[in-house]
Coordinates of C-alpha atoms in Angstrom, one line a residue:
Chain A
M1 CA 188.4 -34.9 134.1
P2 CA 185.1 -34.2 136.2
K3 CA 181.7 -35.4 134.9
I4 CA 178.9 -33.3 135.2
T5 CA 175.4 -35.0 135.1
Y6 CA 172.5 -32.5 133.7
T7 CA 169.0 -33.8 134.3
D8 CA 166.2 -32.1 132.3
A9 CA 162.7 -31.2 133.7
A10 CA 161.3 -34.1 131.9
G11 CA 163.9 -36.6 133.8
E12 CA 166.3 -37.3 130.5
S13 CA 170.0 -37.1 131.7
R14 CA 173.1 -36.0 129.9
T15 CA 176.8 -36.6 131.5
V16 CA 179.6 -34.6 130.0
D17 CA 183.2 -34.1 130.6
A18 CA 184.0 -30.6 132.2
E19 CA 187.1 -28.7 132.4
V20 CA 188.3 -27.6 136.1
G21 CA 188.1 -23.7 136.1
A22 CA 185.1 -23.7 133.8
T23 CA 181.7 -23.1 135.0
V24 CA 179.0 -25.6 135.0
M25 CA 176.9 -23.1 132.5
E26 CA 179.9 -22.9 130.2
T27 CA 180.2 -26.6 130.3
A28 CA 176.3 -27.1 129.3
I29 CA 176.6 -24.5 126.7
K30 CA 179.8 -26.0 125.2
N31 CA 178.2 -29.4 125.1
D32 CA 174.8 -28.4 123.9
V33 CA 173.2 -29.3 126.9
P34 CA 169.6 -28.0 126.5
G35 CA 167.6 -26.3 129.3
I36 CA 170.3 -23.5 130.0
E37 CA 170.0 -20.6 127.9
A38 CA 172.7 -18.1 129.7
E39 CA 171.2 -15.2 127.7
C40 CA 174.2 -12.5 129.6
G41 CA 176.8 -14.8 128.7
G42 CA 178.2 -15.6 132.4
A43 CA 177.7 -12.0 134.0
C44 CA 175.5 -12.9 136.5
A45 CA 173.2 -10.5 135.1
C46 CA 170.0 -12.2 133.7
A47 CA 169.1 -15.7 135.8
T48 CA 168.6 -17.9 132.4
C49 CA 171.4 -20.6 133.7
H50 CA 169.3 -21.5 136.5
V51 CA 169.7 -25.1 138.1
Y52 CA 168.9 -27.1 141.0
V53 CA 171.8 -28.8 142.6
D54 CA 171.1 -32.4 143.6
D55 CA 170.8 -32.8 147.3
A56 CA 173.7 -34.9 147.6
W57 CA 175.9 -32.2 146.1
R58 CA 174.6 -29.2 148.0
E59 CA 176.9 -28.7 151.0
K60 CA 180.0 -29.1 148.5
V61 CA 178.6 -26.6 145.7
G62 CA 177.9 -24.2 148.6
D63 CA 175.2 -21.6 148.8
A64 CA 174.5 -18.9 146.4
A65 CA 176.2 -15.5 146.9
A66 CA 174.4 -12.1 147.5
M67 CA 174.5 -10.8 143.9
E68 CA 173.5 -14.4 142.8
Q69 CA 170.6 -14.5 145.2
D70 CA 169.6 -11.2 144.0
M71 CA 169.5 -12.4 140.1
L72 CA 167.6 -15.7 141.5
D73 CA 164.8 -13.5 142.1
F74 CA 164.1 -13.2 138.4
A75 CA 164.2 -17.0 138.0
F76 CA 161.4 -19.2 137.7
D77 CA 160.3 -21.9 140.6
V78 CA 163.4 -20.9 142.8
R79 CA 164.1 -23.4 145.7
P80 CA 166.6 -23.7 148.4
S81 CA 168.8 -25.9 146.2
S82 CA 168.6 -23.3 143.2
R83 CA 171.8 -21.7 141.8
L84 CA 172.8 -19.8 138.6
S85 CA 175.0 -22.5 136.9
C86 CA 177.7 -19.4 135.6
Q87 CA 178.4 -18.9 139.5
I88 CA 179.4 -22.8 140.1
T89 CA 183.1 -23.1 138.8
V90 CA 184.0 -27.1 138.1
R91 CA 186.5 -28.4 140.8
D92 CA 187.9 -31.8 140.8
D93 CA 186.0 -32.6 143.8
L94 CA 182.9 -32.0 142.1
D95 CA 183.5 -34.9 139.7
G96 CA 179.9 -36.3 139.4
L97 CA 178.0 -33.4 140.2
V98 CA 174.3 -33.7 139.1
V99 CA 172.0 -30.5 138.3
T100 CA 168.5 -30.3 137.3
T101 CA 167.4 -27.8 134.9
P102 CA 164.0 -26.1 135.8
A103 CA 161.0 -26.4 133.3
R104 CA 161.9 -23.1 132.1
Q105 CA 164.4 -20.4 132.3
A106 CA 163.0 -16.9 133.2
Chain B
M1 CA 153.1 17.2 115.5
A2 CA 156.5 18.5 116.9
E3 CA 159.1 20.2 114.7
P4 CA 161.3 17.4 113.3
I5 CA 164.8 17.3 114.1
K6 CA 166.6 17.3 111.0
T7 CA 170.1 15.1 111.0
D8 CA 172.3 13.3 108.4
V9 CA 172.3 10.1 110.6
L10 CA 170.2 8.9 113.3
I11 CA 171.7 6.2 115.3
I12 CA 169.3 4.0 117.3
G13 CA 171.1 2.5 120.2
A14 CA 174.0 4.3 122.3
G15 CA 176.1 1.2 122.8
P16 CA 179.7 0.6 121.9
C17 CA 178.8 0.1 118.3
G18 CA 176.5 3.0 118.2
L19 CA 179.0 5.4 119.9
F20 CA 181.7 4.2 117.5
A21 CA 179.9 4.9 114.7
V22 CA 179.9 8.6 115.5
F23 CA 183.3 8.4 115.1
E24 CA 183.4 6.8 111.7
L25 CA 180.4 9.1 110.3
G26 CA 182.0 12.1 111.8
L27 CA 185.6 11.7 109.9
L28 CA 183.3 11.5 106.7
D29 CA 181.4 14.7 107.6
M30 CA 178.2 13.3 108.9
K31 CA 176.0 14.9 111.9
T32 CA 174.5 12.2 114.5
H33 CA 171.7 11.8 116.7
L34 CA 171.6 8.9 119.1
V35 CA 168.5 7.6 120.8
D36 CA 168.8 5.1 123.5
I37 CA 165.9 3.4 125.7
L38 CA 168.1 3.4 128.5
D39 CA 168.9 6.7 130.5
K40 CA 172.5 6.5 129.9
V41 CA 174.9 5.7 127.2
G42 CA 177.0 2.5 126.8
G43 CA 174.1 -0.1 126.3
Q44 CA 174.5 -3.7 128.0
C45 CA 178.4 -2.4 128.7
S46 CA 177.3 -0.2 131.6
E47 CA 173.9 -1.5 131.9
L48 CA 175.0 -5.3 132.4
Y49 CA 178.3 -5.5 133.4
P50 CA 179.9 -1.9 134.0
E51 CA 182.6 -3.5 136.4
K52 CA 183.1 -6.6 134.5
P53 CA 186.7 -6.8 132.5
I54 CA 186.8 -7.1 128.7
Y55 CA 189.7 -8.5 127.5
D56 CA 189.3 -8.6 123.6
I57 CA 189.1 -4.9 122.7
P58 CA 192.2 -4.5 120.6
A59 CA 195.1 -2.5 122.1
L60 CA 193.3 -2.6 125.5
P61 CA 194.4 -5.7 127.0
I62 CA 191.8 -5.1 130.0
V63 CA 188.8 -2.6 130.4
T64 CA 185.7 -2.6 132.2
G65 CA 182.4 -2.2 130.1
Q66 CA 181.9 1.7 131.8
G67 CA 185.8 2.3 130.9
L68 CA 185.2 1.3 127.3
T69 CA 182.0 3.3 127.1
D70 CA 183.9 6.5 128.9
A71 CA 186.8 6.2 126.6
L72 CA 184.5 6.0 123.6
M73 CA 182.6 9.1 124.8
T74 CA 186.0 10.9 124.9
Q75 CA 187.0 9.5 121.4
I76 CA 183.7 10.8 119.6
K77 CA 183.6 14.4 121.6
P78 CA 184.8 16.2 118.7
F79 CA 181.9 15.0 116.7
N80 CA 179.4 16.7 119.2
P81 CA 176.6 14.0 118.8
Q82 CA 173.3 14.7 120.5
F83 CA 171.4 12.2 122.8
H84 CA 168.4 11.1 123.3
L85 CA 168.6 9.0 126.4
G86 CA 165.3 7.2 128.1
E87 CA 163.5 7.1 124.6
M88 CA 162.6 4.3 122.3
I89 CA 161.8 4.7 118.5
E90 CA 158.3 3.7 118.1
S91 CA 157.9 3.9 114.2
L92 CA 159.7 4.6 111.3
E93 CA 158.7 5.6 107.7
K94 CA 160.2 6.1 104.6
I95 CA 159.3 9.7 103.2
G96 CA 162.2 10.4 100.9
D97 CA 164.9 8.6 98.8
P98 CA 166.2 7.9 100.9
L99 CA 164.7 10.2 104.0
F100 CA 162.8 8.8 106.9
R101 CA 160.8 9.9 109.7
V102 CA 161.2 8.5 112.7
T103 CA 159.3 9.2 116.0
T104 CA 160.4 8.4 119.7
D105 CA 157.6 7.1 122.4
Q106 CA 157.7 10.5 123.8
G107 CA 156.6 12.1 120.5
K108 CA 160.2 13.4 119.2
V109 CA 160.1 13.4 115.7
F110 CA 163.5 13.1 113.4
E111 CA 164.2 13.3 109.7
A112 CA 167.0 11.4 108.9
K113 CA 169.0 10.4 105.6
V114 CA 170.4 7.7 106.9
V115 CA 169.3 5.5 110.1
V116 CA 171.6 3.2 111.5
I117 CA 170.4 0.5 114.0
A118 CA 172.8 -0.3 116.5
A119 CA 170.5 -1.8 118.9
G120 CA 172.4 -4.7 120.3
G121 CA 170.1 -7.5 121.8
G122 CA 167.4 -5.0 121.3
S123 CA 165.5 -2.6 123.6
F124 CA 166.0 -3.2 127.2
Q125 CA 161.9 -3.9 128.2
P126 CA 160.7 -5.2 131.5
K127 CA 160.7 -8.8 131.7
R128 CA 157.7 -10.7 131.6
P129 CA 157.6 -12.7 134.8
P130 CA 157.3 -16.7 135.1
M131 CA 153.7 -16.8 135.6
P132 CA 151.8 -19.2 133.8
G133 CA 148.8 -17.7 131.6
I134 CA 149.9 -13.8 132.5
E135 CA 149.8 -12.8 128.8
A136 CA 146.0 -12.8 129.1
Y137 CA 146.1 -9.8 131.8
E138 CA 148.6 -7.9 130.3
G139 CA 147.6 -4.4 129.6
T140 CA 144.1 -4.7 131.3
S141 CA 145.0 -5.8 135.0
V142 CA 148.6 -6.5 134.7
F143 CA 151.2 -3.8 134.4
Y144 CA 154.9 -3.7 134.1
A145 CA 155.3 -0.2 134.5
V146 CA 153.5 2.9 136.3
R147 CA 152.7 5.5 133.7
K148 CA 150.0 7.4 136.0
M149 CA 149.5 6.8 139.5
E150 CA 145.7 7.6 139.6
Q151 CA 145.1 4.6 137.5
F152 CA 145.8 2.8 140.7
R153 CA 143.7 4.9 143.2
D154 CA 141.4 2.5 145.1
K155 CA 142.7 -0.8 143.7
N156 CA 143.4 -3.6 145.4
L157 CA 147.2 -4.1 144.2
L158 CA 149.6 -6.9 144.3
I159 CA 152.9 -5.8 143.6
V160 CA 155.5 -8.7 143.0
G161 CA 159.3 -8.2 143.2
G162 CA 162.1 -7.2 145.7
G163 CA 164.3 -4.1 143.7
D164 CA 163.9 -0.6 143.7
S165 CA 161.1 -0.4 141.1
A166 CA 158.8 -2.8 143.5
L167 CA 159.6 -1.2 146.6
D168 CA 159.3 2.6 145.2
W169 CA 156.0 1.6 143.5
T170 CA 155.0 0.1 146.9
L171 CA 155.6 3.2 148.8
N172 CA 154.0 5.5 146.4
L173 CA 150.9 3.7 146.0
A174 CA 150.2 2.2 149.5
P175 CA 148.3 5.9 150.3
I176 CA 146.1 5.9 147.1
A177 CA 145.6 2.1 146.8
R178 CA 142.6 0.4 148.4
R179 CA 145.2 -2.2 149.6
V180 CA 148.8 -3.2 148.8
T181 CA 150.4 -6.5 149.1
L182 CA 154.0 -6.8 148.1
M183 CA 155.0 -10.2 147.5
H184 CA 158.5 -11.4 147.1
R185 CA 160.3 -14.9 147.3
R186 CA 162.4 -14.2 150.3
N187 CA 162.6 -11.7 153.2
E188 CA 165.6 -9.7 151.7
F189 CA 165.3 -7.2 149.2
R190 CA 167.6 -5.9 146.8
A191 CA 166.2 -2.1 147.0
A192 CA 167.7 0.4 149.1
P193 CA 167.7 -0.2 152.6
D194 CA 165.5 3.2 153.3
S195 CA 162.9 2.1 151.1
V196 CA 162.7 -1.4 152.7
N197 CA 162.8 0.2 156.1
K198 CA 159.6 2.3 155.1
M199 CA 157.9 -0.6 153.9
R200 CA 158.4 -2.3 156.8
A201 CA 157.0 0.4 159.0
L202 CA 153.9 0.4 157.0
V203 CA 153.5 -3.2 157.6
A204 CA 153.9 -2.7 160.9
D205 CA 151.1 -0.1 161.2
G206 CA 148.9 -2.4 159.3
K207 CA 148.9 -0.1 156.1
M208 CA 150.1 -2.9 153.8
D209 CA 150.8 -6.4 153.9
L210 CA 153.8 -8.3 152.9
A211 CA 153.6 -11.8 151.6
L212 CA 156.7 -14.3 151.0
G213 CA 156.4 -16.4 148.3
Q214 CA 156.5 -17.0 144.5
V215 CA 153.2 -16.8 142.0
T216 CA 152.4 -20.0 140.9
A217 CA 149.1 -19.3 138.9
L218 CA 147.0 -16.4 138.3
E219 CA 143.0 -16.5 138.5
G220 CA 140.3 -14.1 136.8
E221 CA 138.8 -13.9 133.4
G222 CA 138.1 -11.8 130.6
G223 CA 141.5 -10.0 131.2
Q224 CA 140.6 -9.2 134.7
I225 CA 142.8 -10.6 137.4
T226 CA 141.1 -11.8 140.9
A227 CA 143.8 -13.6 142.5
A228 CA 147.1 -14.8 142.5
I229 CA 148.3 -18.3 143.9
A230 CA 151.5 -18.4 145.5
K231 CA 154.0 -20.9 147.1
P232 CA 156.0 -20.2 150.1
D233 CA 159.4 -21.7 150.5
K234 CA 158.0 -24.1 152.9
G235 CA 154.3 -24.8 153.6
D236 CA 151.2 -24.8 151.7
P237 CA 150.3 -22.7 148.9
F238 CA 148.1 -19.6 149.7
K239 CA 145.9 -17.4 147.7
I240 CA 145.8 -13.4 147.5
E241 CA 142.9 -11.8 146.1
C242 CA 143.7 -8.4 143.9
D243 CA 142.4 -6.7 140.8
T244 CA 145.6 -5.4 139.9
L245 CA 149.0 -6.9 139.4
L246 CA 152.3 -5.0 139.4
P247 CA 155.1 -7.5 138.4
F248 CA 158.8 -5.9 138.6
F249 CA 161.3 -8.6 137.3
G250 CA 163.9 -6.3 135.9
L251 CA 164.6 -5.8 132.3
T252 CA 165.4 -8.0 129.4
M253 CA 166.3 -7.3 125.6
K254 CA 163.6 -7.6 122.9
L255 CA 163.8 -6.7 119.3
G256 CA 160.6 -4.4 120.0
P257 CA 159.3 -1.9 117.4
V258 CA 162.3 -2.6 115.0
A259 CA 160.2 -5.6 113.9
N260 CA 157.6 -3.3 112.0
W261 CA 159.7 -1.2 110.0
G262 CA 159.7 -3.5 106.8
L263 CA 163.0 -5.1 107.3
N264 CA 164.0 -8.4 106.7
L265 CA 164.2 -10.4 109.9
E266 CA 166.1 -13.9 110.8
G267 CA 164.5 -14.5 114.2
E268 CA 165.5 -11.8 116.5
V269 CA 168.3 -10.1 114.2
I270 CA 168.7 -8.3 110.9
P271 CA 170.4 -9.7 108.1
V272 CA 172.9 -7.5 106.2
N273 CA 175.4 -7.3 103.5
T274 CA 179.2 -7.4 104.4
E275 CA 180.1 -4.5 101.9
S276 CA 178.2 -1.9 103.8
F277 CA 176.2 -3.8 106.4
E278 CA 172.9 -2.2 105.0
T279 CA 169.5 -3.7 105.2
N280 CA 167.1 -4.6 102.6
V281 CA 166.0 -1.1 102.8
P282 CA 168.3 1.5 101.0
G283 CA 169.6 3.9 103.7
I284 CA 168.8 1.7 106.8
F285 CA 171.9 -0.1 108.0
A286 CA 172.4 -2.5 111.1
I287 CA 175.4 -2.9 112.9
G288 CA 176.8 -4.9 116.2
D289 CA 175.3 -7.6 117.8
I290 CA 171.5 -7.0 116.2
N291 CA 172.6 -7.7 112.5
T292 CA 173.7 -11.1 110.7
Y293 CA 175.6 -12.4 108.0
P294 CA 177.7 -15.2 107.1
G295 CA 180.2 -15.7 109.6
K296 CA 179.1 -13.0 112.1
L297 CA 180.4 -13.0 115.3
K298 CA 178.7 -10.9 118.3
L299 CA 182.0 -9.2 119.2
I300 CA 182.4 -5.6 120.3
L301 CA 185.7 -5.5 117.7
S302 CA 183.2 -6.7 114.5
G303 CA 180.7 -4.1 115.2
F304 CA 183.8 -1.5 115.1
H305 CA 184.7 -2.8 111.8
E306 CA 181.1 -2.9 110.6
A307 CA 180.6 1.0 111.8
A308 CA 183.8 2.2 109.6
L309 CA 182.4 0.0 106.6
M310 CA 178.8 1.4 106.9
S311 CA 180.0 4.9 106.9
Q312 CA 181.4 4.8 103.5
K313 CA 177.9 4.2 102.1
A314 CA 176.3 6.4 104.3
S315 CA 178.2 9.1 102.8
K316 CA 176.9 8.4 99.4
Y317 CA 173.0 8.9 100.6
V318 CA 174.1 12.1 102.9
N319 CA 176.6 13.6 100.8
P320 CA 176.1 12.2 97.2
D321 CA 178.2 14.4 95.3
K322 CA 181.2 14.0 97.4
R323 CA 184.0 11.9 96.5
I324 CA 185.3 9.9 99.5
I325 CA 189.4 10.2 99.5
F326 CA 190.6 7.4 101.9
Q327 CA 192.7 9.1 104.3
Y328 CA 194.5 8.0 107.8
T329 CA 194.0 10.0 111.2
T330 CA 197.8 9.6 111.6
S331 CA 198.7 11.8 108.4
S332 CA 195.8 13.5 107.1
S333 CA 195.6 17.1 108.1
S334 CA 191.9 17.4 107.3
L335 CA 190.9 14.8 109.5
Q336 CA 193.0 15.8 112.2
K337 CA 191.3 19.5 111.9
K338 CA 187.9 17.5 112.4
L339 CA 189.3 15.7 115.5
G340 CA 190.7 19.0 116.8
V341 CA 194.2 18.0 116.9
A342 CA 195.6 19.9 114.0

């Protein structure tokens, strides 16, 4: 089972087991990882599951699609590594993925 | 004051639960008016995920948010519900036993024997952008909507956002403002391409400015903004002087004025009993995502159940002398007559 590490804005990390096929957002909610709100429940409609993908993982995770870029306009402190975690699906080759949650969700 | 619209039941919110409540109330001979802040029916289903499939509506293995809304509108048509869209209920006062006077932000007044709050996550309202300290300027020099354009004549405007609202107001206000700067975090816009082209033409003609970056801080005092500090994707932060800020960051759901109606609240939701989904105020009910009770699940199907039980109790207020006979739509000729199928 792939593992995902969520680091919060204060630097504290939590590593949890993730199911292949679930999203990085769902994995966080299921494991009570703080810092991800997911107000809309995963419809790519709110920008409250914003994360920064660790630089080492950016290429493998890929870039945000156009619709996701549009939603990121509503997020706080958007950076080149920004993604909405509801739009990242867990795969076996993402085992070890590290994401950081922003200081606040929008 | 406007002549009040008299109705048996006023439903606040035209999402799936509010719409289905029309059906259940209608079977028990109650007339309904619905008010919704959005300019269309369907609530979150049509605003947030019109094209997204829903898989847990009984007997509908797959239906989109818009598809569900359309089907509900067909189902409730026999009851001729009256819709008041693009309006928000601002105040509610008890004037009888029970009778409520309910007023919208457009000044429309209703007198309803029963009020059903089916407001989902609350009313859709402009989202406060993530700019530290912005609260201090709201209503004085920061505005989330344009009511009167004249208010912005000769102002030094900073408009932030990349959607249709930001672009439309940029184009409309550029001719009357002293100066307009549009700020967006990237050089791509969600707004209609035609608006974006017009905006770029104004920039090329030197008639307005475009700045790419995200606002990180605001400067000003006593509610009067004087400048915004912004950070581009690459490079050093920069400062834009302005006396008015118009941020357009989309919509979010807020409980809104419901909080002021004397109802018990638990955070952002309204506790109800599970016999009739009535609030602590007799005659005011809450169904769907906006209520809470032990075991509550925020599912559309739960809201449908809540609408059915609510209607039984509502009937006692609206038609106190009428005995309710439990009937099935399959076999009752009187119900079928109401549905127009007999």
